[in-house]
Short mmCIF file of C-alpha atoms in Angstrom, two decimals:
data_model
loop_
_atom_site.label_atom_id
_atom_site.label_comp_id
_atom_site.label_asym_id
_atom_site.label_seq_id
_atom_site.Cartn_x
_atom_site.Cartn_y
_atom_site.Cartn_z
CA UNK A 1 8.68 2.20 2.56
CA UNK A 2 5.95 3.83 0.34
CA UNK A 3 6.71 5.83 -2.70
CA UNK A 4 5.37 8.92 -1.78
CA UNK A 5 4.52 9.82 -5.62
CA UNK A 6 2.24 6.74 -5.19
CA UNK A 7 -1.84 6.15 -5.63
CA UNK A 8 -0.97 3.37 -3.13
CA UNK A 9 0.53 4.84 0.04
CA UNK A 10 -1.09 4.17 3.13
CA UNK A 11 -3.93 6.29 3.48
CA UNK A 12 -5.15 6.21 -0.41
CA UNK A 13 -5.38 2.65 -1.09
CA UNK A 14 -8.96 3.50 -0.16
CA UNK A 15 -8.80 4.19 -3.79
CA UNK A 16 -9.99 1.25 -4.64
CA UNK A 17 -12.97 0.91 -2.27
CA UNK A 18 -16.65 0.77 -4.04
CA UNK A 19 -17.76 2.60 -0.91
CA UNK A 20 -15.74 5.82 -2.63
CA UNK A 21 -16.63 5.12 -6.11
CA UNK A 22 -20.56 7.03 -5.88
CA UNK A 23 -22.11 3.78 -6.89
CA UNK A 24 -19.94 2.77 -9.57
CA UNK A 25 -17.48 -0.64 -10.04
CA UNK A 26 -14.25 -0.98 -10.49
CA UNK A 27 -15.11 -3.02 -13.20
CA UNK A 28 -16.79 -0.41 -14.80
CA UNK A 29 -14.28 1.99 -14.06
CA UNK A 30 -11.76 -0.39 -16.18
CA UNK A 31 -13.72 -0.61 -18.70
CA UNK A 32 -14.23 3.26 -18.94
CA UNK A 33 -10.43 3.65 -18.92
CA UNK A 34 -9.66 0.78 -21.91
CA UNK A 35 -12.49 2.86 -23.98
CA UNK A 36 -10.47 6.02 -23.40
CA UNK A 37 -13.15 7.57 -21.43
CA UNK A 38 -15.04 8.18 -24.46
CA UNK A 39 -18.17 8.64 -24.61
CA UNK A 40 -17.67 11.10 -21.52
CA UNK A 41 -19.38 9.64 -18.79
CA UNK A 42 -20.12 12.82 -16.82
CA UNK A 43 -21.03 11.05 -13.46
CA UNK A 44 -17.57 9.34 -13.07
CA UNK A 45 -16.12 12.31 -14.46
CA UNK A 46 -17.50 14.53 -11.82
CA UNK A 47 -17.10 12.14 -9.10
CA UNK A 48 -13.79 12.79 -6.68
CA UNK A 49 -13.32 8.93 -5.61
CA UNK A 50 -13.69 7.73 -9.42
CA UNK A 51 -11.07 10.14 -10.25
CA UNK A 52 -8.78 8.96 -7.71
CA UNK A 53 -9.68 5.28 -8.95
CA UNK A 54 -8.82 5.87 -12.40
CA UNK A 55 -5.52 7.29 -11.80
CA UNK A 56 -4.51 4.50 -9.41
CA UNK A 57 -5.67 2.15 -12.34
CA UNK A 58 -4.24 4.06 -15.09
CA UNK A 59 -0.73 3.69 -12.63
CA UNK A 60 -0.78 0.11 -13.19
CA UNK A 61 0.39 0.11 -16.08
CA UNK A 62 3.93 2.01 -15.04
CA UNK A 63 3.86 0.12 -11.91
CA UNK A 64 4.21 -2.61 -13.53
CA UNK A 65 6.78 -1.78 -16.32
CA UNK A 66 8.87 -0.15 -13.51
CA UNK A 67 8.78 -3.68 -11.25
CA UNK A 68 10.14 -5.20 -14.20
CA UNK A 69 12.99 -2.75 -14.29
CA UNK A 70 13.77 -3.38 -10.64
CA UNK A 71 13.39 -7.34 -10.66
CA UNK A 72 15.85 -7.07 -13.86
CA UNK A 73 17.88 -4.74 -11.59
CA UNK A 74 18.16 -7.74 -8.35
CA UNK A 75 19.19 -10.13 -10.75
CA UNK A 76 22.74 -11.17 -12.12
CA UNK A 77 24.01 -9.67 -15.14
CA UNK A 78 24.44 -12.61 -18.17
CA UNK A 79 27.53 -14.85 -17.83
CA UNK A 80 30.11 -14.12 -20.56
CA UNK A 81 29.39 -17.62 -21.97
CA UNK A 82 26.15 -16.84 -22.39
CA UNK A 83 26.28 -13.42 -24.18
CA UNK A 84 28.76 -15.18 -26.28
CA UNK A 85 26.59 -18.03 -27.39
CA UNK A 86 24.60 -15.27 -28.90
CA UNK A 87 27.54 -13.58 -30.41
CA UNK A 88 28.64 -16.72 -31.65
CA UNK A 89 25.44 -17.06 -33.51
CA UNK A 90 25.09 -13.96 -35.48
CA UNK A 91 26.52 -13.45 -38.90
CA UNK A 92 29.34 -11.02 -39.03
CA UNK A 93 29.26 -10.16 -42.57
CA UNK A 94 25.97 -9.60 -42.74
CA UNK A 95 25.83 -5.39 -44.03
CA UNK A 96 28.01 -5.46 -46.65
CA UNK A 97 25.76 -3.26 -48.40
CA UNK A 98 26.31 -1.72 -51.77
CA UNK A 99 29.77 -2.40 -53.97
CA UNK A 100 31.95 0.94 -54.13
CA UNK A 101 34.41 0.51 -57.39
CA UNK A 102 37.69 1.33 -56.51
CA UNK A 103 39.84 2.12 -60.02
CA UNK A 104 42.72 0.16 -61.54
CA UNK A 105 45.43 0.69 -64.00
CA UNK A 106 44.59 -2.71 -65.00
CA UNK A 107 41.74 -2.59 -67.56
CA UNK A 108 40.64 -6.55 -66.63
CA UNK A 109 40.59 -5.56 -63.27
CA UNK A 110 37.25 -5.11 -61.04
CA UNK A 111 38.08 -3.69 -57.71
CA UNK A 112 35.53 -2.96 -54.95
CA UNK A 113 35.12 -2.60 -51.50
CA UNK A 114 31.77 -2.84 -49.86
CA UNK A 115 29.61 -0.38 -48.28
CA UNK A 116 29.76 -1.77 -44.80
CA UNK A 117 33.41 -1.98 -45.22
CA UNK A 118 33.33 1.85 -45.70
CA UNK A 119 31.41 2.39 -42.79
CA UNK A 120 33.63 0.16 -40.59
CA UNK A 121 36.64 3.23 -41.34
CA UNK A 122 33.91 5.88 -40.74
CA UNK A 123 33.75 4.16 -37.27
CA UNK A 124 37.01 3.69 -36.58
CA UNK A 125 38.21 7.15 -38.04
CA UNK A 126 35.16 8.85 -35.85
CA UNK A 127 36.40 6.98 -32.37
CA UNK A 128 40.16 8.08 -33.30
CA UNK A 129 38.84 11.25 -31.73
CA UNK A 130 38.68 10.53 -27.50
CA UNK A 131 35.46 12.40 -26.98
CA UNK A 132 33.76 10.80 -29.73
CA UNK A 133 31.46 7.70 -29.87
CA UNK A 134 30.40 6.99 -33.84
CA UNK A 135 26.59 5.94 -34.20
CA UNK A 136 24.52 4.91 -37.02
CA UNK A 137 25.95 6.22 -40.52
CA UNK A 138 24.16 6.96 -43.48
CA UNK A 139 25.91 7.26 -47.01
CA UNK A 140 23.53 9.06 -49.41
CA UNK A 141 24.26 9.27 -52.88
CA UNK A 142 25.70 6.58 -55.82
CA UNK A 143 28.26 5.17 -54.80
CA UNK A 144 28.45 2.55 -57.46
CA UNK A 145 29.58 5.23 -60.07
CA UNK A 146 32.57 6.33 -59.71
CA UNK A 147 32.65 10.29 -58.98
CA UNK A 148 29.13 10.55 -58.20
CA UNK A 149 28.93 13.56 -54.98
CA UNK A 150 27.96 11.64 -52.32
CA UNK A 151 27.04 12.97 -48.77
CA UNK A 152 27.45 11.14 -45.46
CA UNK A 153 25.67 11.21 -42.26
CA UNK A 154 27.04 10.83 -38.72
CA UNK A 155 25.51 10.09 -35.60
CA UNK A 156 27.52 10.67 -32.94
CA UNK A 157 27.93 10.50 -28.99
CA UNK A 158 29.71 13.55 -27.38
CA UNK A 159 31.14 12.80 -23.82
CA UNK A 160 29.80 15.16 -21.52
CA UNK A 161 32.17 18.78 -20.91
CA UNK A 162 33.85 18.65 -23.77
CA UNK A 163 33.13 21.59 -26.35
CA UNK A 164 30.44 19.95 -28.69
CA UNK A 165 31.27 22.22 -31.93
CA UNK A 166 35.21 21.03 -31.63
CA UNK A 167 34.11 17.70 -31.35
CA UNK A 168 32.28 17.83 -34.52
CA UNK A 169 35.07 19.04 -36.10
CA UNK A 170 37.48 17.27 -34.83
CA UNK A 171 35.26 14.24 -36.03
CA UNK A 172 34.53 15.51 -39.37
CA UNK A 173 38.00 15.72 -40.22
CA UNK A 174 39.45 12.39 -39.42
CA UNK A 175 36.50 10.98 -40.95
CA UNK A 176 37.36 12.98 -44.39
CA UNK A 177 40.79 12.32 -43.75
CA UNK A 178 40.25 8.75 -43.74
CA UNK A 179 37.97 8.21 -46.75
CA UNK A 180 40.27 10.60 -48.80
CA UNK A 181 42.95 8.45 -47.95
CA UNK A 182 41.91 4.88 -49.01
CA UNK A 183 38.82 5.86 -51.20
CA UNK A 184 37.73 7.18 -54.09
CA UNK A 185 34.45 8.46 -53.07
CA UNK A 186 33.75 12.37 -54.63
CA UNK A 187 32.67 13.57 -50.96
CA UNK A 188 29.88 16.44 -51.19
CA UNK A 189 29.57 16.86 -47.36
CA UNK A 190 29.87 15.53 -44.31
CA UNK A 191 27.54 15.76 -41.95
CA UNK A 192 27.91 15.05 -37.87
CA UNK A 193 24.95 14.77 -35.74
CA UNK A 194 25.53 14.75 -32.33
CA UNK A 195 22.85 12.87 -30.64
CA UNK A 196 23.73 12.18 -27.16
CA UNK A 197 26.09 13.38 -24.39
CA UNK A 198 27.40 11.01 -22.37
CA UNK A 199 28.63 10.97 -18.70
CA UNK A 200 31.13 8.73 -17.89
CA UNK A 201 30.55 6.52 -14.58
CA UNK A 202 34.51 6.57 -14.14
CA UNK A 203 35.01 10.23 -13.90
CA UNK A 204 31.57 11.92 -13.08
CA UNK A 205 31.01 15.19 -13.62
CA UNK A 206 33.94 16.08 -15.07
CA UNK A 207 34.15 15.02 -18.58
CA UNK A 208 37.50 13.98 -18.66
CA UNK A 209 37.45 11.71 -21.35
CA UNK A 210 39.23 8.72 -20.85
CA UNK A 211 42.45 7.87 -22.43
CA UNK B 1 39.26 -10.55 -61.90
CA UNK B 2 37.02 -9.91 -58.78
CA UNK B 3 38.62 -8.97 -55.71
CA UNK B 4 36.51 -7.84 -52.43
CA UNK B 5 37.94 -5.52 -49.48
CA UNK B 6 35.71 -7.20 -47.26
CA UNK B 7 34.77 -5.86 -43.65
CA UNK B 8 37.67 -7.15 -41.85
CA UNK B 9 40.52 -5.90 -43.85
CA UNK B 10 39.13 -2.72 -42.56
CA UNK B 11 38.19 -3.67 -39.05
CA UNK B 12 41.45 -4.63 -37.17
CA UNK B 13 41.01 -5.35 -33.87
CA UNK B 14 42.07 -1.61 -32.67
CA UNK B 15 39.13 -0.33 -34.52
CA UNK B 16 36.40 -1.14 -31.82
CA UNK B 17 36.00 1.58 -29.72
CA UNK B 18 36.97 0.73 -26.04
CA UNK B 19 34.04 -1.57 -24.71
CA UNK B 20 33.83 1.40 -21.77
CA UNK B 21 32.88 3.78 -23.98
CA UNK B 22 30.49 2.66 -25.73
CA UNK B 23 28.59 1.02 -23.01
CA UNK B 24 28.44 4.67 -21.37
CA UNK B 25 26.69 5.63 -24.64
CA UNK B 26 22.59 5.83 -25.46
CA UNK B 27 20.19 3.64 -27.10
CA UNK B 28 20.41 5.60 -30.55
CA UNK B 29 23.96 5.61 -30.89
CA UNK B 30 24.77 2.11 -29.75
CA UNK B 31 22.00 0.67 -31.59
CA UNK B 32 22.57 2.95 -34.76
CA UNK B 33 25.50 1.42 -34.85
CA UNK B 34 24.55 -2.29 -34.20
CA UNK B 35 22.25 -1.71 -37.00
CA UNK B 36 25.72 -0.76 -38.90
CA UNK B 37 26.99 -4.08 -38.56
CA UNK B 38 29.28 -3.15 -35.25
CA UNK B 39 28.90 -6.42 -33.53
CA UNK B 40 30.76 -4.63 -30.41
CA UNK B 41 27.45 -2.39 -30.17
CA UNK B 42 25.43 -5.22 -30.61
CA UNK B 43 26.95 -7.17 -27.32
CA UNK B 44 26.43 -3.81 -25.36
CA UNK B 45 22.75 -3.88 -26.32
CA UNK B 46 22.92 -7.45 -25.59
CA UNK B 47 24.64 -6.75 -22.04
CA UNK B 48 21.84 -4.01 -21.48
CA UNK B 49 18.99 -5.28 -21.74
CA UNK B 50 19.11 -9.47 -21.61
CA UNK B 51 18.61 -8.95 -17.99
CA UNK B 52 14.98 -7.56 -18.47
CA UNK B 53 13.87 -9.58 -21.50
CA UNK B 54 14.62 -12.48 -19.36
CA UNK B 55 12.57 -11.41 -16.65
CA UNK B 56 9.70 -10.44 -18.73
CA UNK B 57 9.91 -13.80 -20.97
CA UNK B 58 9.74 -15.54 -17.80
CA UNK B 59 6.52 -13.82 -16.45
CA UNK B 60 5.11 -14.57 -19.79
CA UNK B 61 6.24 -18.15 -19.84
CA UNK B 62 5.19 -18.59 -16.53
CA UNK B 63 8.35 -21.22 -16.17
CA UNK B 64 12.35 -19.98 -15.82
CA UNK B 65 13.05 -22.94 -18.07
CA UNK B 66 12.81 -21.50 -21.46
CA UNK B 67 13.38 -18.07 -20.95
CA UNK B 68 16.86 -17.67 -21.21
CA UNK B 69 16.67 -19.98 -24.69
CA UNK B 70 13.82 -17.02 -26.04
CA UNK B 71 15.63 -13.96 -25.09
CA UNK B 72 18.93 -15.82 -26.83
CA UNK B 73 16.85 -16.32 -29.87
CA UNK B 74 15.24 -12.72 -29.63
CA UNK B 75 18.51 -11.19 -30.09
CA UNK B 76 19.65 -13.65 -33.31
CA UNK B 77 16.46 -12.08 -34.77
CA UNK B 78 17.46 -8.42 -33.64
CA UNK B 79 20.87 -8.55 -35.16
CA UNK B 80 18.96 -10.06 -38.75
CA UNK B 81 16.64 -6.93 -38.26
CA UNK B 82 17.67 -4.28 -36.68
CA UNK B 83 18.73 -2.43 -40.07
CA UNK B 84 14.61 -1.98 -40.14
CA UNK B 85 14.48 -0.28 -37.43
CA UNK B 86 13.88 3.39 -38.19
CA UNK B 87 14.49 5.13 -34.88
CA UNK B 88 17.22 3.28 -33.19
CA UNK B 89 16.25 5.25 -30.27
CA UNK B 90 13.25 2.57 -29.58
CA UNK B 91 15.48 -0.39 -29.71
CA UNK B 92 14.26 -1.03 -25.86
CA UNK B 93 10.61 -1.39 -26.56
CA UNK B 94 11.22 -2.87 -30.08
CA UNK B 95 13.13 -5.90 -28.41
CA UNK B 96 10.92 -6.23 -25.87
CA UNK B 97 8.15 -6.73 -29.21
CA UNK B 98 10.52 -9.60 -30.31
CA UNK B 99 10.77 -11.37 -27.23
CA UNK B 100 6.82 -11.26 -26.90
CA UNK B 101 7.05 -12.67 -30.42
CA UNK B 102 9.62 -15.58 -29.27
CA UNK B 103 7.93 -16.10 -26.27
CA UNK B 104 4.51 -16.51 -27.78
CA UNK B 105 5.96 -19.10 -30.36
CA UNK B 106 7.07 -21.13 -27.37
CA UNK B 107 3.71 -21.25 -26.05
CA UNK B 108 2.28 -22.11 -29.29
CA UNK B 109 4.63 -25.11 -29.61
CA UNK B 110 3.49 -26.19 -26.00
CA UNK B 111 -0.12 -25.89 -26.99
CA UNK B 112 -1.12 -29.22 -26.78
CA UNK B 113 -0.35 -29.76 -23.40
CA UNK B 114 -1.35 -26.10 -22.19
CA UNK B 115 -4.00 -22.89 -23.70
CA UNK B 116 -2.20 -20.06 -23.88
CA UNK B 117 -5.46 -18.54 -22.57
CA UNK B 118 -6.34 -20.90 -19.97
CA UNK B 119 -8.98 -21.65 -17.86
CA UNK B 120 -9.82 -18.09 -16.51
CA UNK B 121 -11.26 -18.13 -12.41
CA UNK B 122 -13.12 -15.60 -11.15
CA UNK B 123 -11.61 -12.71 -9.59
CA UNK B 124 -10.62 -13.52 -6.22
CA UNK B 125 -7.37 -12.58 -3.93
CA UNK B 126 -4.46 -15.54 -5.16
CA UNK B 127 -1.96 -14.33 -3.01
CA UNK B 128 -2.21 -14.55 0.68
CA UNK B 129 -2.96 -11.03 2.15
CA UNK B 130 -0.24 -11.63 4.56
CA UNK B 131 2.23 -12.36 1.02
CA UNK B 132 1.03 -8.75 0.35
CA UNK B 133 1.57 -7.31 3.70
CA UNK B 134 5.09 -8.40 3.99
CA UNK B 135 6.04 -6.79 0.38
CA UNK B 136 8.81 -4.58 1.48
CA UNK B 137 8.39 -2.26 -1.16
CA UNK B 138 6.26 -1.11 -3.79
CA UNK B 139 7.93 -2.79 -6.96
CA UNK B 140 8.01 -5.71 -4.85
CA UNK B 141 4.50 -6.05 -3.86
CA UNK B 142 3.63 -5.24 -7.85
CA UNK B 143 5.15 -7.76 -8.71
CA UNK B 144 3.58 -10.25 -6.13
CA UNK B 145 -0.36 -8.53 -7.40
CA UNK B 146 1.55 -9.71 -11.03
CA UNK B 147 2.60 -13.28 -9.98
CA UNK B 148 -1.01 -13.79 -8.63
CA UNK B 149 -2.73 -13.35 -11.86
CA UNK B 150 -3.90 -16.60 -13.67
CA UNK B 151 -1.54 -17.01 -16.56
CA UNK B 152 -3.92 -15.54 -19.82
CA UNK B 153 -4.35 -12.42 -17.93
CA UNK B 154 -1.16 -11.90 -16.57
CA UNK B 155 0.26 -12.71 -20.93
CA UNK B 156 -2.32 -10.25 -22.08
CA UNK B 157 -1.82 -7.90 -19.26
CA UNK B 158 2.17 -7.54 -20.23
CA UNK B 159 1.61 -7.89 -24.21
CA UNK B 160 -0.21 -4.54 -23.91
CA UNK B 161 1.01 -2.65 -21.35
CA UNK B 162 4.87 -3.69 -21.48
CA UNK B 163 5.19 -4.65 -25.08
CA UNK B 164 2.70 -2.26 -26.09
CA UNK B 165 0.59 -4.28 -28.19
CA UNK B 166 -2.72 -3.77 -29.12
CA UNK B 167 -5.88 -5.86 -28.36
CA UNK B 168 -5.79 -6.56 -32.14
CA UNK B 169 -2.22 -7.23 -32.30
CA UNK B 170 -2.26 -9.83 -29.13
CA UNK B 171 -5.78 -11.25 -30.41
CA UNK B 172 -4.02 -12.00 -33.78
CA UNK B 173 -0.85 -13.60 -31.93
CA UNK B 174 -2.75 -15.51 -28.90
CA UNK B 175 -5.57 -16.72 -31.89
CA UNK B 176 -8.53 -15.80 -29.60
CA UNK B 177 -11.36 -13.05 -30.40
CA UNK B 178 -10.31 -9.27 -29.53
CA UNK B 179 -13.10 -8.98 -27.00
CA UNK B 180 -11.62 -12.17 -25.08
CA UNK B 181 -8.48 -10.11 -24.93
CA UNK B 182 -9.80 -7.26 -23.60
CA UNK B 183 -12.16 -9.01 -20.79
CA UNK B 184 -8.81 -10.36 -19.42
CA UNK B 185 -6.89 -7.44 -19.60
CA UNK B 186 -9.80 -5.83 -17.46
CA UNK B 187 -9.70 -8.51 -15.52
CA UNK B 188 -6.30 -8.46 -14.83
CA UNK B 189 -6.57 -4.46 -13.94
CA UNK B 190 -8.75 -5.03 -11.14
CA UNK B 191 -7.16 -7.92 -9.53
CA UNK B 192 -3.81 -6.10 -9.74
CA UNK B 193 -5.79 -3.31 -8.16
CA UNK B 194 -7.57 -5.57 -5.38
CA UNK B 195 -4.56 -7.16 -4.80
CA UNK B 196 -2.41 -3.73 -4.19
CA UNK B 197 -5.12 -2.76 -1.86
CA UNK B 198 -3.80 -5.30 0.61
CA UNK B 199 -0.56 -3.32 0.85
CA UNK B 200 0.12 -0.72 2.90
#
């Protein structure tokens, strides 16, 4: 049951043992790795067993981040009620962002939508496309004057086998679509970035996207 | 006349992306989009990683009491933040900076019963060599070397090498000198590493 990448295995656990450390401590050892290992110290640098010391030290550190990982892993996943108490608590409105005017015949009349509302149809326009998983978006520009070029930014998530140019695409024009439809906004460009591929768990490998 | 489109004349209900989806996608994009104001994304990140921060909370605590309570109030913070967060792609070890931050509140607020640095012993084996013996693998018997440490070292030892803090940064939050910081944190290295020795 040892990890055979491990400074722990049977058989090197002697690591640790002053009698392989050339006369110096464990303590000292720590102390040499917390400093960087600067100033060189050239005996521990030239000694085998202080070598093999300080890299089973230096593993504690991921040791330990990965047994957090795998007690997280043995335990049950948050009840619904739970995850909703949280969801419950945080404010929904909270990125409206920046007003975008909106014109009207009416001269009295001040029409605008908000910024976050504008990102909410870049979302949903972006996702209208099955292989396509809208991230973070990014509207550059003034959007508070009406007909001021403004460029937007996409992140997106690509699922895995499909063609990653068409997906773009495909994304870039609902999302133009969309905002030419129900706003006013003078669009410069649209840019996609596609930051991650995904695999799905439900159909492996293949990158059927699901329906 | 004022009128406002406001974010849910814009989000019906068929705008969130199938929950299957998204949860299939990475840290940058899901969390990109939290930081949108997609409370869908948000409950996947939620979903993802309460699990850990609980765990975590709870070795810093040292009790399961309050740990579900801090990683619940972690998140209310994330959601009020996370539009700071530059690279959305860190939004694992960034929460994992709030919940040190929650946690380390809590132990502030229990201070007068309990130091957060308490009463440091001398390096010796806590857990029974047998304890060791029978870990049946190497996460688990981590994690019993972790469980043995007295309380300020174990804190100390997971502020800088889980949360990534630095001595300054864990000095300034635990209110003790940097150099008492780093004495446990050695100290805490090589009775993790006395303690593994025991395992075979």
């Amino acid at each position: 049951m040892t990890d055979p990448q491990s400074p722990y295995d049977s058989g090197t656990t002697d690591a640790l043992d002053p009698a392989n450390l050339d006369g110096h401590t464990i303590e000292e050892l720590s102390a040499y790795l917390d400093a960087e290992r600067t100033p060189t110290n050239f005996s521990i640098e030239s000694s085998p067993g202080c070598q093999i010391a300080l890299t089973a030290l230096g593993r504690l550190r991921e040791l330990t981040a990965h047994t957090l990982e795998a007690q997280a892993a043995t335990e049950p996943a948050p009840p619904d009620s739970w995850v909703r108490g949280i969801m419950d608590r945080i404010a929904l409105e909270a990125r409206a962002g920046r007003d975008i005017p909106i014109t009207h015949t009416a001269r009295t009349a001040h029409l605008t939508m908000t910024e976050g509302a504008v990102r909410g149809m870049i979302r949903a326009a972006g996702d209208s496309i099955s292989e396509v998983i809208v991230g973070r978006c990014q509207i550059d520009g003034d959007v508070t004057a009406i007909g001021e070029p403004v460029t937007i930014t996409v992140d997106v998530s690509v699922a895995w086998g499909e063609s990653i140019p068409l997906a773009a695409d495909r994304a870039r024009e609902a999302i133009h679509g969309q905002l030419a439809k129900h706003t006013e906004l003078n669009i410069a460009a649209i840019h996609v970035m596609v930051q991650d591929v995904r695999f799905s768990r439900t159909a492996p490998g293949t990158g059927v996207a699901q329906p | 006349m004022a009128v406002k489109a406001n974010d849910r004349t814009w989000l019906p209900a068929a705008a969130a992306v199938p929950d299957g989806r998204l949860r299939e996608a990475h840290d940058r994009v899901v969390a990109g989009r939290a930081a949108d104001g997609d409370p869908h994304a948000f409950e996947v990140l939620v979903r993802r990683y309460s699990t850990l921060m609980r765990v975590y909370a709870r070795s810093i605590l040292g009790t399961n009491d309050e740990a579900d309570d801090v990683v619940q109030e972690a998140f209310v913070t994330a959601w009020q933040q996370l539009d700071s967060l530059e690279d959305p792609g860190v939004v694992k070890s960034w929460l994992m900076r709030i919940v040190s931050r929650r946690s380390i509140d809590r132990l502030r607020a229990r201070r007068e019963h309990e130091d957060i640095i308490d009463y440091d012993p001398p390096a010796e084996a806590a857990s029974s060599p047998a304890q060791m013996v029978q870990a049946r693998s190497l996460a688990d018997a981590v994690g019993t070397a972790l469980a043995s440490l007295p309380a300020g070292q174990r804190r100390c030892w997971l502020l800088k090498e889980v949360a990534e803090y630095s001595y300054r940064e864990i000095a300034a939050d635990l209110d003790v000198p940097e150099s008492t910081v780093r004495g446990l944190i050695s100290r805490a290295r090589v009775n993790m590493a006395r303690e593994m020795q025991a395992w075979r």
